[in-house]
Amino acid sequence: MPRPLGDLEDAVMTRVWQWNRPVTVREVLEDLQQERSIAYTTVMTVMDNLHQKGWVRREVDGRAYRYTAVSTRAAYSAALMNEAWSRSDNPAAALVAFFGMMSAEQREALQDAMRIVLPDLSGATGPTPGEPAGAATGEPADGPAGEAAGEAAGDPADGAGPGAGR
């Protein structure tokens, strides 16, 4: 079960992901020191913690370790989104609320991703004239997706709108 990385963990993992090669504590330390004052032992502890949590693997190189990311930043982000979504008692409403929070650029990225994952949908159209909504998918017109959209677009006091849970 993924959990969000802390600020320092994220700063360390950002370097490991960006460099995309085995890195030492010293390399990460020197890069981090360009932004903040930080001790070698602090970076070493964070990298060891990331190893214990399974985010990086390490190999001995002389008297030091070289650390490599176990997965990509994209996979990490996807795991966090999936975890949050799967905990919802109404996943469709959570998605509708999430989509409502997206910027235009994020919505465009989502559309691009959907074209990659589901290329057969790029030519899909809605129901044919006279066909009830949802008939093309086998979903009733007032099925779960319709209910979710109604709930998410409803009164902000219901906790489904932007800023819910803050």
XYZ file of C-alpha atoms in Angstrom:
166
model
C 0.000 0.000 0.000
C 1.790 3.171 -1.175
C 1.876 6.227 0.978
C 2.953 9.686 -0.097
C 6.653 10.361 0.253
C 7.708 12.991 2.764
C 9.325 16.201 1.487
C 12.909 15.006 1.938
C 12.087 11.514 0.631
C 10.525 13.124 -2.431
C 13.571 15.367 -2.946
C 15.859 12.323 -2.803
C 13.651 10.196 -5.058
C 13.366 13.068 -7.544
C 17.132 12.888 -8.060
C 17.135 9.102 -8.327
C 14.300 9.225 -10.888
C 15.801 12.115 -12.877
C 19.297 10.681 -13.073
C 17.961 7.215 -13.961
C 21.186 5.473 -12.940
C 22.669 4.052 -9.738
C 23.511 6.936 -7.362
C 25.457 7.280 -4.135
C 24.480 9.108 -0.972
C 27.337 11.558 -1.668
C 25.948 12.459 -5.128
C 22.467 13.077 -3.764
C 23.879 15.030 -0.812
C 25.930 17.330 -3.048
C 22.927 18.052 -5.257
C 20.612 18.670 -2.291
C 23.169 21.006 -0.702
C 22.707 23.390 -3.629
C 19.213 24.072 -2.252
C 19.540 23.540 1.510
C 21.929 22.777 4.298
C 21.757 19.067 5.024
C 23.989 16.475 6.681
C 25.414 13.369 5.009
C 23.916 11.178 7.735
C 20.453 12.623 7.098
C 20.584 11.745 3.391
C 22.040 8.325 4.235
C 19.173 7.647 6.667
C 16.544 8.757 4.145
C 18.041 6.537 1.435
C 18.196 3.610 3.834
C 14.546 4.211 4.763
C 13.601 4.299 1.077
C 15.424 0.994 0.652
C 13.575 -0.527 3.623
C 10.250 0.664 2.163
C 11.075 -0.888 -1.215
C 11.366 2.329 -3.251
C 15.049 1.768 -4.090
C 17.361 -1.204 -4.316
C 21.012 -0.957 -3.467
C 24.257 -2.654 -4.416
C 27.579 -2.465 -2.634
C 30.201 -0.431 -4.476
C 33.418 -0.409 -2.468
C 32.569 1.080 0.928
C 29.347 2.690 -0.278
C 26.003 1.683 -1.721
C 24.649 2.634 -5.123
C 20.880 3.124 -5.100
C 18.513 2.572 -8.034
C 14.779 3.314 -8.228
C 12.567 0.229 -8.193
C 9.862 1.930 -10.282
C 9.281 5.156 -12.165
C 7.820 8.371 -10.818
C 4.818 7.780 -13.107
C 4.234 4.352 -11.535
C 4.521 5.884 -8.042
C 1.970 8.593 -8.924
C -0.364 6.034 -10.476
C -0.170 3.830 -7.373
C -1.064 6.783 -5.143
C -4.034 7.730 -7.334
C -5.221 4.120 -7.476
C -4.937 3.753 -3.700
C -6.937 6.928 -3.064
C -9.567 5.989 -5.640
C -9.961 2.428 -4.347
C -10.644 3.700 -0.816
C -13.674 5.686 -1.951
C -17.121 4.385 -1.097
C -18.292 5.802 -4.450
C -15.410 5.515 -6.946
C -17.395 7.004 -9.846
C -18.239 10.124 -7.818
C -14.616 10.407 -6.705
C -13.480 10.320 -10.343
C -16.040 12.935 -11.373
C -14.900 15.201 -8.530
C -11.244 14.593 -9.430
C -11.850 15.400 -13.099
C -13.627 18.589 -12.003
C -10.460 19.701 -10.183
C -8.229 19.179 -13.228
C -6.710 22.029 -15.193
C -7.188 22.214 -18.962
C -3.660 20.819 -19.418
C -4.384 17.903 -17.098
C -7.633 17.106 -18.919
C -5.727 17.146 -22.227
C -3.109 14.775 -20.767
C -5.934 12.497 -19.570
C -7.478 12.484 -23.050
C -4.077 11.646 -24.573
C -3.623 8.803 -22.075
C -7.096 7.434 -22.786
C -6.342 7.416 -26.536
C -3.205 5.370 -25.819
C -4.826 2.915 -23.411
C -8.144 2.588 -25.229
C -7.447 3.381 -28.907
C -10.772 1.889 -30.000
C -12.596 4.690 -28.145
C -11.090 7.410 -30.350
C -13.737 6.729 -33.005
C -16.532 5.941 -30.549
C -19.716 7.951 -30.671
C -22.623 8.334 -28.323
C -25.910 6.473 -28.627
C -27.545 6.416 -32.034
C -30.648 8.571 -32.470
C -33.575 6.983 -30.675
C -31.299 4.752 -28.586
C -31.572 5.302 -24.810
C -28.518 6.812 -23.125
C -26.217 4.078 -21.881
C -27.559 1.469 -24.311
C -24.250 1.341 -26.192
C -22.452 0.369 -22.986
C -25.206 -1.735 -21.490
C -25.431 0.798 -18.656
C -28.898 2.040 -17.694
C -29.397 5.765 -18.331
C -29.666 6.387 -14.601
C -27.014 3.809 -13.670
C -23.993 4.256 -11.427
C -22.180 6.704 -13.703
C -25.233 8.967 -13.891
C -25.745 8.793 -10.148
C -22.069 9.541 -9.527
C -22.125 12.572 -11.788
C -25.224 13.901 -10.052
C -23.741 13.404 -6.608
C -20.393 14.954 -7.494
C -21.988 17.962 -9.146
C -24.448 18.423 -6.292
C -24.346 20.697 -3.301
C -20.747 21.496 -2.195
C -21.838 20.791 1.370
C -22.105 17.099 0.498
C -18.320 16.853 0.570
C -17.936 15.787 -3.046
C -16.850 19.096 -4.554
C -13.403 20.666 -4.863
C -11.744 21.189 -1.535
C -13.670 18.344 0.104
C -11.835 16.857 3.034
C -9.567 19.863 3.508
